[in-house]
């Protein structure tokens, strides 16, 4: 599937430090030490609605991972999927009286536009679920042959993974069974489905139902794949086991990332699926999590349509830490617009406060669990000092603004040049 255009990345002097991030499976901040090419998989959108600020915050957090790795000298292979067949997509198409394929194509195109406007580095592999179905079926066949999966005998053709055969089940989320059951029921699982061996067994394949699209499946059935095996398959077929970072919103901790790992570990008889599971917090509005079901979404495309500079949206979202649940408020955008204007004034000057300490500070802050508020504060201090001494003075360096402009672009992804 087509990705989106890559923004130019300025080259900075020297190299940044080793990145540390919070790994959910270990419950603490750990250094990530890629061997050779750094490998990252971030779960993509289900394209049935436009990109809201919660999505944008997630992709911006992992864009920082990508940028910090590149600045540290790593080649990066970044993979993202598009869940272009799933229950919510079919339900939305049905309720709007629209062809689900047209809906998915339109929203995917809008997502690409939003990501381009926000200057998110594109994935190297952008893979749709539908185009991966033949490969997903091969994986399900293997799980069936190995006895890790079973088909229900109720004539539906539905196939489940037997989690009692997964020794590391629970090691990604570290949730107890009651918590797992609660999230499983809330987030698309079916703990009470008759005929399953274990209540938490996840769906691998859904046999065809009347009126639903279908593809050739395991054991001669027709139907469509479950969500978790989609990501497991795409990750295994692109970056393989033991990749460096599995990313997504915190609502993917369970069941999605747990079961993607269960599937992949059963398929390969190795562990772990990912070396770090990194989760971004939720963006709220009016005291509630921003979500489709609550109808309280702020869309990136709507802000862009209103003439808001995408760089201000980016700065506003990065002004909070990726692991802190936070509210979206008009003040955030106003502050970001003022900050952007001030930074732009400062980098337009021929000379300014020394740039090297800002470069060092921004690198250190971002490598320390993506502390974007700390990085922004370092640039704020530089801009303030530079604008205060715009007529020259002790310590003012020629060319410093140009380096700050480049480092803000390369590391924070905020373009300050016209
Ligand atoms: Zn996923």
Short mmCIF file of C-alpha atoms and ligand atoms in Angstrom, two decimals:
data_model
loop_
_atom_site.label_atom_id
_atom_site.label_comp_id
_atom_site.label_asym_id
_atom_site.label_seq_id
_atom_site.Cartn_x
_atom_site.Cartn_y
_atom_site.Cartn_z
CA UNK A 1 0.00 0.00 0.00
CA UNK A 2 1.21 3.51 -0.76
CA UNK A 3 2.74 5.37 2.19
CA UNK A 4 3.21 9.14 2.21
CA UNK A 5 6.09 11.46 1.21
CA UNK A 6 9.07 11.76 3.53
CA UNK A 7 10.01 15.25 4.72
CA UNK A 8 13.65 16.24 4.28
CA UNK A 9 15.64 15.51 7.42
CA UNK A 10 18.46 17.98 8.16
CA UNK A 11 21.76 16.43 9.20
CA UNK A 12 23.02 17.53 12.60
CA UNK A 13 26.62 17.60 13.87
CA UNK A 14 27.57 14.63 16.05
CA UNK A 15 25.11 11.96 17.16
CA UNK A 16 22.46 11.63 19.83
CA UNK A 17 22.57 9.24 22.81
CA UNK A 18 20.95 5.81 23.24
CA UNK A 19 17.17 6.01 23.47
CA UNK A 20 15.41 4.82 26.61
CA UNK A 21 11.66 4.23 26.60
CA UNK A 22 9.06 2.83 28.95
CA UNK A 23 8.48 -0.86 28.24
CA UNK A 24 5.04 -2.04 29.41
CA UNK A 25 6.18 -5.66 29.70
CA UNK A 26 8.90 -4.71 32.21
CA UNK A 27 7.02 -1.82 33.78
CA UNK A 28 9.94 0.58 33.62
CA UNK A 29 12.06 2.77 31.40
CA UNK A 30 14.71 0.70 29.61
CA UNK A 31 17.44 1.48 27.08
CA UNK A 32 16.68 0.25 23.56
CA UNK A 33 19.81 -1.00 21.86
CA UNK A 34 19.01 -1.94 18.26
CA UNK A 35 21.41 -4.42 16.64
CA UNK A 36 22.02 -2.98 13.19
CA UNK A 37 18.85 -1.57 11.68
CA UNK A 38 16.37 -0.40 14.33
CA UNK A 39 12.99 -2.07 13.81
CA UNK A 40 9.63 -0.63 14.85
CA UNK A 41 6.04 -1.71 14.30
CA UNK A 42 3.25 0.73 15.13
CA UNK A 43 -0.37 -0.33 14.85
CA UNK A 44 -2.18 1.70 12.24
CA UNK A 45 -5.66 3.05 11.91
CA UNK A 46 -8.96 1.38 11.13
CA UNK A 47 -9.99 3.78 8.37
CA UNK A 48 -13.64 4.44 9.13
CA UNK A 49 -13.27 7.99 10.41
CA UNK A 50 -10.80 10.84 10.17
CA UNK A 51 -7.57 11.12 12.18
CA UNK A 52 -8.36 12.67 15.55
CA UNK A 53 -5.87 14.25 17.93
CA UNK A 54 -5.56 11.05 19.97
CA UNK A 55 -4.32 9.20 16.88
CA UNK A 56 -2.06 12.09 15.96
CA UNK A 57 -0.48 12.10 19.44
CA UNK A 58 0.31 8.39 19.10
CA UNK A 59 1.95 8.68 15.68
CA UNK A 60 3.88 11.76 16.81
CA UNK A 61 5.27 9.87 19.83
CA UNK A 62 6.61 7.09 17.60
CA UNK A 63 7.83 9.65 15.08
CA UNK A 64 10.09 10.90 17.88
CA UNK A 65 11.42 7.34 18.36
CA UNK A 66 12.19 7.22 14.63
CA UNK A 67 13.92 10.62 14.72
CA UNK A 68 15.96 9.89 17.85
CA UNK A 69 17.15 6.60 16.36
CA UNK A 70 18.17 8.25 13.09
CA UNK A 71 19.97 11.00 14.99
CA UNK A 72 21.83 8.30 16.96
CA UNK A 73 23.07 6.90 13.63
CA UNK A 74 20.71 3.95 13.16
CA UNK A 75 19.09 2.93 9.93
CA UNK A 76 15.39 2.47 10.77
CA UNK A 77 12.83 0.11 9.33
CA UNK A 78 9.39 1.26 10.34
CA UNK A 79 6.26 -0.79 9.65
CA UNK A 80 2.65 0.25 10.03
CA UNK A 81 -0.55 -1.54 9.09
CA UNK A 82 -3.96 -0.33 7.99
CA UNK A 83 -6.85 -2.37 9.40
CA UNK A 84 -8.84 -1.96 6.21
CA UNK A 85 -11.27 -4.75 7.07
CA UNK A 86 -12.81 -4.98 10.53
CA UNK A 87 -16.18 -4.83 12.31
CA UNK A 88 -16.22 -1.04 12.97
CA UNK A 89 -15.45 -0.30 9.33
CA UNK A 90 -18.28 -2.53 8.09
CA UNK A 91 -20.66 -1.14 10.72
CA UNK A 92 -19.91 2.47 9.74
CA UNK A 93 -20.27 1.72 6.02
CA UNK A 94 -23.57 -0.03 6.70
CA UNK A 95 -24.97 2.81 8.83
CA UNK A 96 -23.87 5.45 6.28
CA UNK A 97 -25.09 3.40 3.33
CA UNK A 98 -21.62 3.51 1.81
CA UNK A 99 -19.37 0.95 0.14
CA UNK A 100 -16.88 -0.14 2.84
CA UNK A 101 -13.99 -0.17 0.35
CA UNK A 102 -14.65 3.42 -0.72
CA UNK A 103 -14.93 4.49 2.94
CA UNK A 104 -11.62 2.78 3.78
CA UNK A 105 -9.83 4.29 0.77
CA UNK A 106 -11.08 7.80 1.52
CA UNK A 107 -10.15 7.76 5.20
CA UNK A 108 -6.76 6.18 4.48
CA UNK A 109 -6.08 8.96 1.96
CA UNK A 110 -7.07 11.59 4.53
CA UNK A 111 -4.79 9.95 7.12
CA UNK A 112 -1.86 10.17 4.69
CA UNK A 113 -2.60 13.85 4.16
CA UNK A 114 -2.74 14.49 7.92
CA UNK A 115 0.53 12.61 8.51
CA UNK A 116 2.20 14.52 5.68
CA UNK A 117 1.00 17.86 7.06
CA UNK A 118 2.26 16.93 10.55
CA UNK A 119 5.63 15.96 9.07
CA UNK A 120 5.51 12.41 10.41
CA UNK A 121 8.23 10.28 8.83
CA UNK A 122 6.43 7.65 6.73
CA UNK A 123 6.65 3.93 7.40
CA UNK A 124 8.92 1.94 5.09
CA UNK A 125 6.25 -0.76 4.87
CA UNK A 126 2.65 0.40 4.92
CA UNK A 127 0.57 -2.75 4.72
CA UNK A 128 -3.18 -3.18 4.47
CA UNK A 129 -4.90 -6.11 6.17
CA UNK A 130 -6.74 -7.02 2.98
CA UNK A 131 -3.59 -7.27 0.89
CA UNK A 132 -2.03 -9.44 3.64
CA UNK A 133 -4.92 -11.95 3.88
CA UNK A 134 -3.25 -14.76 1.87
CA UNK A 135 -0.20 -14.56 4.16
CA UNK A 136 -2.40 -14.38 7.27
CA UNK A 137 -4.22 -17.55 6.17
CA UNK A 138 -0.90 -19.39 5.89
CA UNK A 139 -0.13 -18.41 9.49
CA UNK A 140 -3.55 -19.58 10.74
CA UNK A 141 -3.10 -22.88 8.90
CA UNK A 142 0.20 -23.32 10.70
CA UNK A 143 -1.33 -22.62 14.11
CA UNK A 144 -4.08 -25.16 13.36
CA UNK A 145 -1.55 -27.77 12.23
CA UNK A 146 0.53 -27.23 15.36
CA UNK A 147 -2.51 -27.60 17.64
CA UNK A 148 -2.26 -24.00 18.91
CA UNK A 149 -5.54 -23.08 17.20
CA UNK A 150 -8.89 -24.79 16.83
CA UNK A 151 -12.03 -24.33 14.76
CA UNK A 152 -15.37 -24.18 16.53
CA UNK A 153 -17.65 -27.07 15.61
CA UNK A 154 -20.78 -24.92 15.33
CA UNK A 155 -20.62 -24.56 11.56
CA UNK A 156 -19.42 -20.93 11.58
CA UNK A 157 -15.88 -21.66 10.45
CA UNK A 158 -14.55 -19.45 13.27
CA UNK A 159 -11.02 -20.25 14.45
CA UNK A 160 -9.52 -19.35 17.86
CA UNK A 161 -6.07 -19.46 19.44
CA UNK A 162 -5.90 -21.70 22.52
CA UNK A 163 -4.16 -19.42 25.04
CA UNK A 164 -3.64 -22.29 27.47
CA UNK A 165 -0.86 -23.36 25.07
CA UNK A 166 0.90 -19.96 25.27
CA UNK A 167 3.49 -20.07 28.06
CA UNK A 168 4.13 -16.31 28.03
CA UNK A 169 0.48 -15.25 27.86
CA UNK A 170 0.06 -12.18 30.06
CA UNK A 171 3.72 -11.16 29.98
CA UNK A 172 3.15 -8.14 27.73
CA UNK A 173 0.32 -6.44 29.64
CA UNK A 174 1.08 -8.01 33.06
CA UNK A 175 -2.64 -7.72 33.82
CA UNK A 176 -4.38 -10.20 36.12
CA UNK A 177 -7.14 -12.38 34.72
CA UNK A 178 -10.01 -10.19 35.97
CA UNK A 179 -8.51 -7.13 34.26
CA UNK A 180 -7.92 -9.07 31.07
CA UNK A 181 -11.50 -10.32 31.04
CA UNK A 182 -12.82 -6.80 31.57
CA UNK A 183 -10.77 -5.25 28.75
CA UNK A 184 -11.41 -8.25 26.49
CA UNK A 185 -15.17 -7.76 26.82
CA UNK A 186 -14.90 -3.96 26.41
CA UNK A 187 -12.58 -4.03 23.42
CA UNK A 188 -14.12 -6.39 20.92
CA UNK A 189 -13.45 -9.76 22.57
CA UNK A 190 -16.05 -12.46 23.18
CA UNK A 191 -15.40 -14.11 26.58
CA UNK A 192 -18.84 -15.72 26.67
CA UNK A 193 -18.84 -17.28 23.21
CA UNK A 194 -20.01 -20.91 23.58
CA UNK A 195 -17.60 -23.58 22.39
CA UNK A 196 -14.35 -21.77 23.14
CA UNK A 197 -11.79 -23.69 25.16
CA UNK A 198 -10.83 -20.68 27.28
CA UNK A 199 -12.77 -17.48 27.81
CA UNK A 200 -9.81 -15.34 26.72
CA UNK A 201 -9.07 -17.24 23.51
CA UNK A 202 -8.80 -14.65 20.71
CA UNK A 203 -10.40 -14.93 17.28
CA UNK A 204 -8.02 -15.81 14.45
CA UNK A 205 -10.51 -16.21 11.65
CA UNK A 206 -14.17 -15.29 11.35
CA UNK A 207 -16.14 -17.47 9.00
CA UNK A 208 -18.27 -15.71 6.44
CA UNK A 209 -21.56 -14.23 7.66
CA UNK A 210 -24.42 -13.25 5.34
CA UNK A 211 -23.79 -9.88 3.70
CA UNK A 212 -20.15 -9.62 4.83
CA UNK A 213 -17.16 -9.54 2.48
CA UNK A 214 -15.05 -12.68 2.56
CA UNK A 215 -11.85 -14.21 1.28
CA UNK A 216 -10.57 -17.78 0.97
CA UNK A 217 -9.50 -18.95 4.41
CA UNK A 218 -8.02 -21.86 6.32
CA UNK A 219 -9.33 -25.40 5.75
CA UNK A 220 -11.32 -24.37 2.69
CA UNK A 221 -13.49 -21.88 4.57
CA UNK A 222 -14.27 -18.33 3.53
CA UNK A 223 -14.30 -15.34 5.86
CA UNK A 224 -11.90 -12.72 7.19
CA UNK A 225 -9.03 -12.57 9.68
CA UNK A 226 -9.00 -11.40 13.29
CA UNK A 227 -7.17 -8.21 14.10
CA UNK A 228 -4.31 -9.56 16.24
CA UNK A 229 -3.10 -12.16 13.71
CA UNK A 230 -3.10 -9.40 11.08
CA UNK A 231 -0.44 -7.41 12.95
CA UNK A 232 1.49 -10.54 13.99
CA UNK A 233 1.69 -11.66 10.35
CA UNK A 234 2.65 -8.28 8.93
CA UNK A 235 5.35 -7.78 11.56
CA UNK A 236 6.80 -11.29 11.10
CA UNK A 237 6.83 -10.95 7.31
CA UNK A 238 8.58 -7.57 7.36
CA UNK A 239 10.82 -7.11 10.42
CA UNK A 240 10.63 -10.57 12.04
CA UNK A 241 10.77 -11.60 15.69
CA UNK A 242 12.55 -9.69 18.43
CA UNK A 243 12.13 -6.29 16.85
CA UNK A 244 12.92 -3.25 18.95
CA UNK A 245 9.67 -1.38 19.57
CA UNK A 246 6.02 -2.36 19.28
CA UNK A 247 4.01 0.82 19.51
CA UNK A 248 0.43 1.93 19.89
CA UNK A 249 -2.02 3.68 22.14
CA UNK A 250 -2.43 2.46 25.72
CA UNK A 251 -5.80 0.95 24.77
CA UNK A 252 -3.83 -1.59 22.71
CA UNK A 253 -1.92 -2.97 25.72
CA UNK A 254 -4.66 -5.56 26.08
CA UNK A 255 -5.94 -7.45 24.22
CA UNK A 256 -4.31 -6.38 20.96
CA UNK A 257 -0.60 -6.37 21.75
CA UNK A 258 -0.84 -9.31 24.13
CA UNK A 259 -2.44 -11.50 21.49
CA UNK A 260 -0.28 -10.32 18.60
CA UNK A 261 2.66 -11.49 20.73
CA UNK A 262 0.94 -14.80 21.60
CA UNK A 263 0.31 -15.54 17.92
CA UNK A 264 3.81 -14.61 16.78
CA UNK A 265 5.53 -16.49 19.60
CA UNK A 266 3.48 -19.65 18.83
CA UNK A 267 4.29 -19.33 15.12
CA UNK A 268 8.02 -19.07 15.70
CA UNK A 269 8.53 -20.94 18.99
CA UNK A 270 10.67 -18.01 20.09
CA UNK A 271 10.15 -15.00 22.32
CA UNK A 272 9.81 -12.12 22.66
CA UNK A 273 7.80 -10.77 19.76
CA UNK A 274 9.03 -7.24 20.55
CA UNK A 275 11.86 -6.22 22.86
CA UNK A 276 9.91 -3.21 24.14
CA UNK A 277 6.18 -2.53 24.15
CA UNK A 278 5.68 1.21 24.17
CA UNK A 279 2.30 2.84 24.72
CA UNK A 280 1.15 6.39 24.33
CA UNK A 281 -1.47 7.88 26.63
CA UNK A 282 -4.92 9.06 25.69
CA UNK A 283 -5.96 12.57 24.70
CA UNK A 284 -9.17 13.70 26.37
CA UNK A 285 -11.70 16.41 25.72
CA UNK A 286 -14.03 17.89 28.31
CA UNK A 287 -12.88 15.38 30.93
CA UNK A 288 -13.34 12.27 28.80
CA UNK A 289 -11.11 10.14 26.61
CA UNK A 290 -11.38 11.23 22.98
CA UNK A 291 -13.05 8.36 21.19
CA UNK A 292 -15.43 7.60 18.41
CA UNK A 293 -17.96 5.97 20.69
CA UNK A 294 -18.21 9.14 22.80
CA UNK A 295 -18.43 11.37 19.74
CA UNK A 296 -16.02 13.94 21.22
CA UNK A 297 -13.39 13.95 18.51
CA UNK A 298 -11.23 16.82 17.32
CA UNK A 299 -9.99 15.99 13.82
CA UNK A 300 -6.59 17.02 12.49
CA UNK A 301 -8.17 17.67 9.09
CA UNK A 302 -10.81 19.95 10.64
CA UNK A 303 -8.12 22.07 12.35
CA UNK A 304 -6.17 22.19 9.09
CA UNK A 305 -9.34 23.19 7.27
CA UNK A 306 -9.76 26.01 9.76
CA UNK A 307 -6.34 27.30 8.74
CA UNK A 308 -4.41 26.12 11.79
CA UNK A 309 -0.69 25.64 11.04
CA UNK A 310 -0.01 21.88 11.32
CA UNK A 311 3.28 22.73 13.04
CA UNK A 312 1.27 24.36 15.84
CA UNK A 313 -0.85 21.20 16.16
CA UNK A 314 2.35 19.19 16.36
CA UNK A 315 3.89 21.48 18.98
CA UNK A 316 0.67 21.52 21.01
CA UNK A 317 0.54 17.72 21.16
CA UNK A 318 4.26 17.42 21.92
CA UNK A 319 3.98 19.94 24.77
CA UNK A 320 2.61 17.07 26.88
CA UNK A 321 4.53 13.88 27.68
CA UNK A 322 3.46 10.89 25.58
CA UNK A 323 2.79 8.74 28.64
CA UNK A 324 0.55 11.27 30.40
CA UNK A 325 -3.17 11.17 29.75
CA UNK A 326 -4.00 14.77 28.95
CA UNK A 327 -6.81 16.99 27.86
CA UNK A 328 -7.00 18.93 24.62
CA UNK A 329 -7.86 22.57 25.29
CA UNK A 330 -7.97 25.62 23.02
CA UNK A 331 -5.27 27.14 25.28
CA UNK A 332 -2.85 24.42 24.21
CA UNK A 333 -3.15 25.45 20.60
CA UNK A 334 -2.90 29.15 21.42
CA UNK A 335 0.28 28.59 23.46
CA UNK A 336 1.74 26.48 20.65
CA UNK A 337 0.99 29.17 18.07
CA UNK A 338 2.72 31.82 20.21
CA UNK A 339 5.68 29.50 20.78
CA UNK A 340 5.94 28.76 17.06
CA UNK A 341 5.92 32.48 16.23
CA UNK A 342 8.60 33.19 18.84
CA UNK A 343 10.83 30.33 17.65
CA UNK A 344 10.42 31.49 14.05
CA UNK A 345 11.44 35.04 14.95
CA UNK A 346 14.50 33.75 16.80
CA UNK A 347 15.75 31.40 14.05
CA UNK A 348 15.32 34.11 11.43
CA UNK A 349 18.07 36.15 13.10
CA UNK A 350 21.64 35.86 11.79
CA UNK A 351 23.07 35.35 15.30
CA UNK A 352 21.81 34.14 18.64
CA UNK A 353 22.54 32.40 21.91
CA UNK A 354 24.88 29.40 21.53
CA UNK A 355 23.21 26.48 19.75
CA UNK A 356 25.33 23.55 20.86
CA UNK A 357 23.92 23.45 24.42
CA UNK A 358 20.38 23.41 22.96
CA UNK A 359 21.29 20.54 20.65
CA UNK A 360 22.73 18.59 23.58
CA UNK A 361 19.74 19.34 25.80
CA UNK A 362 17.12 18.41 23.19
CA UNK A 363 18.97 15.17 22.39
CA UNK A 364 19.21 14.26 26.08
CA UNK A 365 15.59 15.09 26.84
CA UNK A 366 14.20 13.10 23.89
CA UNK A 367 16.46 10.09 24.54
CA UNK A 368 15.13 10.05 28.11
CA UNK A 369 11.75 8.40 27.42
CA UNK A 370 10.80 10.99 24.79
CA UNK A 371 10.63 13.94 27.16
CA UNK A 372 9.24 16.33 24.55
CA UNK A 373 8.13 18.96 27.14
CA UNK A 374 11.74 19.09 28.39
CA UNK A 375 13.06 19.41 24.85
CA UNK A 376 10.59 22.20 24.08
CA UNK A 377 11.62 24.03 27.27
CA UNK A 378 15.26 23.97 26.13
CA UNK A 379 14.32 25.58 22.80
CA UNK A 380 12.08 28.09 24.62
CA UNK A 381 15.00 29.19 26.79
CA UNK A 382 17.24 29.56 23.76
CA UNK A 383 14.61 31.57 21.84
CA UNK A 384 14.03 33.84 24.81
CA UNK A 385 17.76 34.53 25.25
CA UNK A 386 18.23 35.06 21.52
CA UNK A 387 15.31 37.47 21.18
CA UNK A 388 16.43 39.36 24.32
CA UNK A 389 19.86 39.97 22.76
CA UNK A 390 18.81 40.44 19.18
CA UNK A 391 21.04 43.51 18.88
CA UNK A 392 24.09 41.48 19.86
CA UNK A 393 25.86 41.17 23.14
CA UNK A 394 28.23 38.85 24.98
CA UNK A 395 27.99 35.19 23.98
CA UNK A 396 25.95 35.75 20.84
CA UNK A 397 27.09 33.42 18.07
CA UNK A 398 26.85 33.86 14.33
CA UNK A 399 24.92 31.03 12.70
CA UNK A 400 23.44 29.67 15.93
CA UNK A 401 19.84 30.24 14.77
CA UNK A 402 20.42 28.12 11.65
CA UNK A 403 21.54 25.16 13.75
CA UNK A 404 18.57 25.51 16.11
CA UNK A 405 16.23 25.67 13.12
CA UNK A 406 17.75 22.40 11.84
CA UNK A 407 17.67 20.61 15.17
CA UNK A 408 14.05 21.58 15.82
CA UNK A 409 13.22 20.21 12.37
CA UNK A 410 15.25 16.99 12.63
CA UNK A 411 14.46 16.07 16.24
CA UNK A 412 11.07 17.58 17.02
CA UNK A 413 9.79 17.48 13.45
CA UNK A 414 8.76 21.13 13.58
CA UNK A 415 9.67 23.09 10.49
CA UNK A 416 10.45 26.71 11.31
CA UNK A 417 11.64 27.86 7.90
CA UNK A 418 9.11 29.44 5.57
ZN1 LIG B 1 -1.68 -3.97 15.64
#
